[in-house]
mmCIF file of C-alpha atoms in Angstrom:
data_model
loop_
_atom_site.group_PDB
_atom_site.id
_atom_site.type_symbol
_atom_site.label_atom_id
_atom_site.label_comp_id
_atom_site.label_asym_id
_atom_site.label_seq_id
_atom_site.Cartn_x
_atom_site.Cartn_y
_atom_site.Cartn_z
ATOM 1 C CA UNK A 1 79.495 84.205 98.804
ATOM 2 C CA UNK A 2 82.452 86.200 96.906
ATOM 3 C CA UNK A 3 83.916 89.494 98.406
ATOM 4 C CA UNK A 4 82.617 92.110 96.440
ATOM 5 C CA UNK A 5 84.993 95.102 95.327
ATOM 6 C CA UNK A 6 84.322 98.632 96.691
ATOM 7 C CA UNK A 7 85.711 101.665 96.970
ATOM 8 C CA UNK A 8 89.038 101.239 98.902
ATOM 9 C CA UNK A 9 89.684 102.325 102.382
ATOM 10 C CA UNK A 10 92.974 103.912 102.999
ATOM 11 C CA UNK A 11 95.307 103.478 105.872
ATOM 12 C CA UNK A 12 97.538 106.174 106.875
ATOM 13 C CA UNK A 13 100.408 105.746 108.719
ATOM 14 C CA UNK A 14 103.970 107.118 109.955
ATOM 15 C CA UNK A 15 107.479 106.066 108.455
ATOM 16 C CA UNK A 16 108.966 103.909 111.034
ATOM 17 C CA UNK A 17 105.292 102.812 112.568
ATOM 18 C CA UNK A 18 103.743 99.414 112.577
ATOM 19 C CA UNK A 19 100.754 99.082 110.459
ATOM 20 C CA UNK A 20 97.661 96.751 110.959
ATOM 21 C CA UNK A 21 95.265 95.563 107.906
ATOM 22 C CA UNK A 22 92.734 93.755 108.583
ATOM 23 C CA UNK A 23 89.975 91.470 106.534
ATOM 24 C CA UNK A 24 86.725 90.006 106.967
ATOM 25 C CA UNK A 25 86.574 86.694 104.900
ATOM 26 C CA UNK A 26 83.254 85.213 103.584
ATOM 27 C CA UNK A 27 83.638 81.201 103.454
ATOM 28 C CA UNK A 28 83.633 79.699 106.744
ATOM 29 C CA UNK A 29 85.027 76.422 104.573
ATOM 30 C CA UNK A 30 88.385 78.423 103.127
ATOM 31 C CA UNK A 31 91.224 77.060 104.631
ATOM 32 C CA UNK A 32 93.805 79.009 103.060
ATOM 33 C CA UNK A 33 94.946 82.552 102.939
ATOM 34 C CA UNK A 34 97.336 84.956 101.649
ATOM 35 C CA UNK A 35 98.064 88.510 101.394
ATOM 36 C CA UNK A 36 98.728 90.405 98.315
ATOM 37 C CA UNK A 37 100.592 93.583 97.576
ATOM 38 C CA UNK A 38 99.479 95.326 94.670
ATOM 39 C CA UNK A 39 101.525 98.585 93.645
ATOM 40 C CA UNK A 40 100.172 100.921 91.062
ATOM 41 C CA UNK A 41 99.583 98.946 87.304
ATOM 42 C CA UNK A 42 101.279 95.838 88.523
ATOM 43 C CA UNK A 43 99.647 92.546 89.272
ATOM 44 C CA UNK A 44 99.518 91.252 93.041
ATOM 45 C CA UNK A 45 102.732 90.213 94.776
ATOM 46 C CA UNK A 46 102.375 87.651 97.306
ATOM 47 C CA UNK A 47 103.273 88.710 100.723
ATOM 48 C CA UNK A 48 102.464 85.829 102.902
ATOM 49 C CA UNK A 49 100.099 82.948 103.570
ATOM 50 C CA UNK A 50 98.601 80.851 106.450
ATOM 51 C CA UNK A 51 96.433 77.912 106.495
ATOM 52 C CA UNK A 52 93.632 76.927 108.623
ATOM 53 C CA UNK A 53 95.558 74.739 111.335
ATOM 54 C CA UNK A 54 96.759 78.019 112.410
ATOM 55 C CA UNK A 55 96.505 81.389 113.874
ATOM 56 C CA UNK A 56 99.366 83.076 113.394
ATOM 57 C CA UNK A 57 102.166 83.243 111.197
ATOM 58 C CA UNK A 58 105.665 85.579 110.875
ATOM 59 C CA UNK A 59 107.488 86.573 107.852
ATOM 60 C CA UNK A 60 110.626 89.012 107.224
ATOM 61 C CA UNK A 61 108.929 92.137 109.426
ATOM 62 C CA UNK A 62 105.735 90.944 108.388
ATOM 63 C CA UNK A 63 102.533 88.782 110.739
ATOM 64 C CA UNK A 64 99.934 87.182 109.671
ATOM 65 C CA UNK A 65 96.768 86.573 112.320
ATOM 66 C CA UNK A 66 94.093 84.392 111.640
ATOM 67 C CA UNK A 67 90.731 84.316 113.623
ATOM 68 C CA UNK A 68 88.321 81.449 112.451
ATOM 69 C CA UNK A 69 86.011 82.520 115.510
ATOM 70 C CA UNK A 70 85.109 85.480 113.505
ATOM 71 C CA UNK A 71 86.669 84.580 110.301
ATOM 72 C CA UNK A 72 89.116 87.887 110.053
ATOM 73 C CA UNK A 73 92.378 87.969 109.207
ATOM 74 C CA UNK A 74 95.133 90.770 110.038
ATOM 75 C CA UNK A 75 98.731 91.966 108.089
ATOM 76 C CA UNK A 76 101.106 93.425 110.468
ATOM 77 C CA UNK A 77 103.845 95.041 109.291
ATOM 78 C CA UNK A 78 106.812 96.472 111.319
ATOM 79 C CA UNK A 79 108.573 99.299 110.757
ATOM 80 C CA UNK A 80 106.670 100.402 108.100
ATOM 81 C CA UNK A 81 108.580 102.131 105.189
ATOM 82 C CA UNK A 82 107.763 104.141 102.326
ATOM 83 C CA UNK A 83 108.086 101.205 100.312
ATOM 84 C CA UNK A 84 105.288 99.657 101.528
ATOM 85 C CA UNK A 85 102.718 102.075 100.694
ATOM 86 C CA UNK A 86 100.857 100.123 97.836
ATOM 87 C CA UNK A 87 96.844 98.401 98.154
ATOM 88 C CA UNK A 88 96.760 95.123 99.867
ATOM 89 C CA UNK A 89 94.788 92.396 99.527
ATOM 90 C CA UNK A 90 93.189 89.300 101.354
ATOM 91 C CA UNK A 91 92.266 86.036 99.663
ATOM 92 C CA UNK A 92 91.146 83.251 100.240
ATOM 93 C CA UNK A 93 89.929 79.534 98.865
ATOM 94 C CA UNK A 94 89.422 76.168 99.642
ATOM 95 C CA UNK A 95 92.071 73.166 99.258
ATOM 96 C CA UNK A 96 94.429 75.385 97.302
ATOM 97 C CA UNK A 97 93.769 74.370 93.876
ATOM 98 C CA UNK A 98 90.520 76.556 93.679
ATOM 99 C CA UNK A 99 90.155 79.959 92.402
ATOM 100 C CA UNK A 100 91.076 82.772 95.158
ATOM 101 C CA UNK A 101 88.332 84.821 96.165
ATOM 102 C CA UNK A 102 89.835 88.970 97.089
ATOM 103 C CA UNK A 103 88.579 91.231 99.472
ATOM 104 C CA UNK A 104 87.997 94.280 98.962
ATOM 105 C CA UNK A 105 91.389 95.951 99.457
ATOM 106 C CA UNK A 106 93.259 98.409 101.346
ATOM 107 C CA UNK A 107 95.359 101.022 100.763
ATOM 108 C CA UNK A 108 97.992 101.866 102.377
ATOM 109 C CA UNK A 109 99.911 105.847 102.346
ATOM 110 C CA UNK A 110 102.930 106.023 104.426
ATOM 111 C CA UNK A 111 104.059 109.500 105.650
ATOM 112 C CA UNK A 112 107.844 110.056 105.401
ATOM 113 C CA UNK B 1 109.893 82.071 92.753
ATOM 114 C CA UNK B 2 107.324 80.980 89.784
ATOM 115 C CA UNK B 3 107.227 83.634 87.268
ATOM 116 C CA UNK B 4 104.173 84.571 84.788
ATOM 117 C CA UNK B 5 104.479 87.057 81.954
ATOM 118 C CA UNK B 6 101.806 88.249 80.104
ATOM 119 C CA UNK B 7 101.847 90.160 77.016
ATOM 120 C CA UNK B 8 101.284 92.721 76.012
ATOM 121 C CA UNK B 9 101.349 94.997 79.539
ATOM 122 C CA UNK B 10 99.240 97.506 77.486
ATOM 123 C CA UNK B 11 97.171 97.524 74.444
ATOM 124 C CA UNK B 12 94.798 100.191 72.830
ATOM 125 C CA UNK B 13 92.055 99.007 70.519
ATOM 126 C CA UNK B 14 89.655 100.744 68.886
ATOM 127 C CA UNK B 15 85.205 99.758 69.592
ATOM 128 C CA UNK B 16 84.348 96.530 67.768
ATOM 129 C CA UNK B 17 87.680 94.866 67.085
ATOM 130 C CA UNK B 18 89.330 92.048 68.772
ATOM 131 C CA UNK B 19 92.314 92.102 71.087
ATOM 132 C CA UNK B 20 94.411 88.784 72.250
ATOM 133 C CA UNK B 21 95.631 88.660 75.868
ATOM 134 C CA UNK B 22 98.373 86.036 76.162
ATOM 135 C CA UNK B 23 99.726 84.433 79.603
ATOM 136 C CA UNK B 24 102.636 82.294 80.231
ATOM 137 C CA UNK B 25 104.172 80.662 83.000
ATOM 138 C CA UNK B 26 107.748 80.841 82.299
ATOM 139 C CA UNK B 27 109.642 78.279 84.519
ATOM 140 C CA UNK B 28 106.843 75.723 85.408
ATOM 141 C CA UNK B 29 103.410 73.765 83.618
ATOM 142 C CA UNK B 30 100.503 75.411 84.938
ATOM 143 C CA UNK B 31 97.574 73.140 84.603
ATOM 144 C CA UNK B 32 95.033 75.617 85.865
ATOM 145 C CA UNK B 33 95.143 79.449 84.849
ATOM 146 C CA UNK B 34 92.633 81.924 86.228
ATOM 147 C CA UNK B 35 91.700 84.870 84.830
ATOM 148 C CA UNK B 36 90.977 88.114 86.493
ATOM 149 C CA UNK B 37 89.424 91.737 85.637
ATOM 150 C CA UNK B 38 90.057 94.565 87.653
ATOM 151 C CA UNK B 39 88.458 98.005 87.452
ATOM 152 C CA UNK B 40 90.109 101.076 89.049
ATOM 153 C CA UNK B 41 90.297 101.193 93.046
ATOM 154 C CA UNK B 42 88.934 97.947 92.750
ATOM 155 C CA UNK B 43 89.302 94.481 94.248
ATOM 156 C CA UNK B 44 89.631 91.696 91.509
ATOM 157 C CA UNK B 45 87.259 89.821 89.897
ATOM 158 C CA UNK B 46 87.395 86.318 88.825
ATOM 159 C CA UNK B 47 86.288 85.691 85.215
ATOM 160 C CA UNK B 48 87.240 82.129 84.275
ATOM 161 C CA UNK B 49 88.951 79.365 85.244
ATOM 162 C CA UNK B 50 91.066 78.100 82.419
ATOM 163 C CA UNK B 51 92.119 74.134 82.519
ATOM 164 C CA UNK B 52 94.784 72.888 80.050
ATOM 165 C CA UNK B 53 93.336 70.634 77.333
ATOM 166 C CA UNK B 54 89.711 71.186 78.081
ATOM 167 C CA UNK B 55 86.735 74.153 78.343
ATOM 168 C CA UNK B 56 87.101 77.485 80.299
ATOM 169 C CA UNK B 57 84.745 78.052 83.475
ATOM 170 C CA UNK B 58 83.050 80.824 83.444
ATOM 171 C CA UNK B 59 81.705 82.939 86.750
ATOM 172 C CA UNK B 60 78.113 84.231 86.490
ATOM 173 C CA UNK B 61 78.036 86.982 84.337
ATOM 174 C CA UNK B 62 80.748 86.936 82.424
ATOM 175 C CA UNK B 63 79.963 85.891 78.241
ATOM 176 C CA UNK B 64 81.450 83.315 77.428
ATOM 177 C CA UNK B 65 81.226 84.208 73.738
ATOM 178 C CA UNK B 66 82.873 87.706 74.267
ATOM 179 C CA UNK B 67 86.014 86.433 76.417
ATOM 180 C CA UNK B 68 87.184 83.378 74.337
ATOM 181 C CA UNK B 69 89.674 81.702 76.205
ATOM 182 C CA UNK B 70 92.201 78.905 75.057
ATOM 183 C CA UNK B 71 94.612 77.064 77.015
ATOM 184 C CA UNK B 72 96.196 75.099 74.254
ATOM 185 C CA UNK B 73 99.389 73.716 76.615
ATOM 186 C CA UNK B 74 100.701 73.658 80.033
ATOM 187 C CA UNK B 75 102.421 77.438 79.568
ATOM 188 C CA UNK B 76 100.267 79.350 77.808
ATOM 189 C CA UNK B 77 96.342 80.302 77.668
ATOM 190 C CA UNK B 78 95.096 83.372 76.183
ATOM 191 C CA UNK B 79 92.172 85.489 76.796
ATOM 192 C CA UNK B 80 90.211 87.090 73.669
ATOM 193 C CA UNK B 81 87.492 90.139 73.886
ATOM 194 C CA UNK B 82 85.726 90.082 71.377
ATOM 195 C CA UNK B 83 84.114 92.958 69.860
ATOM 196 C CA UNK B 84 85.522 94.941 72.150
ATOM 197 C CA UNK B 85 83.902 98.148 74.051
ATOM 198 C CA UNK B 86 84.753 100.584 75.772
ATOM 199 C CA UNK B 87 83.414 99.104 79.309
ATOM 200 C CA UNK B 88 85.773 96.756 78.368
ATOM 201 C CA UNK B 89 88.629 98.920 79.510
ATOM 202 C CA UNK B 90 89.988 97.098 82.590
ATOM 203 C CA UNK B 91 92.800 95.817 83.659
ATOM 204 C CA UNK B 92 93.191 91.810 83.269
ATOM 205 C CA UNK B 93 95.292 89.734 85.450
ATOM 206 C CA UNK B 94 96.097 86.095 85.113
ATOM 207 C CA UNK B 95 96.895 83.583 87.761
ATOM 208 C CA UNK B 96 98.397 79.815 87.110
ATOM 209 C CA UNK B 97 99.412 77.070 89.915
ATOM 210 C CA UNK B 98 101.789 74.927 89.630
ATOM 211 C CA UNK B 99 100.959 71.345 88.448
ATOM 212 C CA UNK B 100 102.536 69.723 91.327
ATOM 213 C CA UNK B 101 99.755 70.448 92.740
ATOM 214 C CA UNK B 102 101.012 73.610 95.476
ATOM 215 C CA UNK B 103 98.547 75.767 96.777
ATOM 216 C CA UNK B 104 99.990 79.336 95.623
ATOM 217 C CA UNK B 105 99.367 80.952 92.385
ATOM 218 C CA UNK B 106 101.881 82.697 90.920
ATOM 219 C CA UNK B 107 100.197 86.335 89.165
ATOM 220 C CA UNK B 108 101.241 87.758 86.189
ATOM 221 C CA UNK B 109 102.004 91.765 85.767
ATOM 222 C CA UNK B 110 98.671 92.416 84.206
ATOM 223 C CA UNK B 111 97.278 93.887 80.856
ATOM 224 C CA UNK B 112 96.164 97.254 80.554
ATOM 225 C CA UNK B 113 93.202 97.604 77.797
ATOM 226 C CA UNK B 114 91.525 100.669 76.814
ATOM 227 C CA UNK B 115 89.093 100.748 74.180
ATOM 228 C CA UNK B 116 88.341 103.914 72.531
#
């Protein structure tokens, strides 16, 4: 079934600290998934994406962990920065071409 | 990277008119758009699927007859409400992929419409 949006939970962290998001995803089948970045009145910004065949994947100070087991996925991000601070999303979909399907966001507050 | 505009970012209408929600892909032919609501501290919400040449896909719940949508060539569809009112007032976000067939989908900036 689809993710359904709720209120958001916010994640608070320190300038300079590593911050962990993490996602529950619904469709055992997807086997594809990115995370957004959405900043305030702008549409999502892709971040980074991983596919089924694997578990984890690195970016420029970001990581992406996949667990099929339990179907969650995680956004690490080092060194967090004030930059950052925006609500993130998790989606997810099946063979690519279909629509993504969003969790329900987080947001995240850095503290200079 | 891909870019998609959409215009215009904001728009005010008043209850019972009609407002026009364009989105284009800019530097590649997007054979399949998706459209997207979102309502404050909100997740998004898929509304149609929009194929080039041939009828929109709606989800459950959305009217098909109040959110026209037309995707008349490989760059551009656009998404009309109808009669609009003010639970209208969202934000709407399109999506396209690349015709060669790669998985990612490219968003555009979003369109801001209140209805008063």
């Amino acid at each position: 079934g689809e993710s359904v949006g709720l209120h958001l939970p916010t994640l608070s962290v320190q300038e300079g600290d590593n911050s962990i998001i993490n996602c529950a995803y619904s469709n055992s089948a997807s086997d594809y998934f990115i995370w957004y970045k959405q900043e305030s009145g702008k549409g999502p910004q892709f971040i980074i994406d991983i596919r089924s065949n694997m578990d984890k994947r690195q970016g420029q100070r970001v990581t992406v962990l996949l667990n099929k087991t339990v179907k969650h996925l995680s956004l690490q991000i080092a060194a967090t920065q004030p930059g950052d601070s925006a609500v993130y999303f998790c989606a997810e979909n099946y063979s690519g071409n279909t629509p993504l399907v969003f969790g329900k966001g987080t947001r995240l507050s850095v503290i200079a | 990277g891909a870019v998609v505009s959409q215009h215009p970012s904001r728009v005010i209408c008043k209850s019972g008119t009609s407002v026009k929600i364009e989105c284009r892909s800019l530097d590649f032919q997007a054979t399949t758009m998706f459209w997207y609501r979102q309502f404050p501290k909100k997740s998004l919400m898929l509304m149609a699927t929009s194929n080039e040449g041939s009828k929109a896909t709606y989800e459950q719940g959305v009217e098909k007859d109040k959110f026209l949508i037309n995707h008349a060539s490989l760059t551009l569809s656009t998404l009309t409400v109808t009669s609009a009112h003010p639970e209208d007032s969202s934000f709407y976000i399109c999506s396209a992929i690349d015709g060669k067939g790669a998985s990612e989908q490219y968003f555009g900036p979003g369109t801001r419409l209140t209805v008063t």
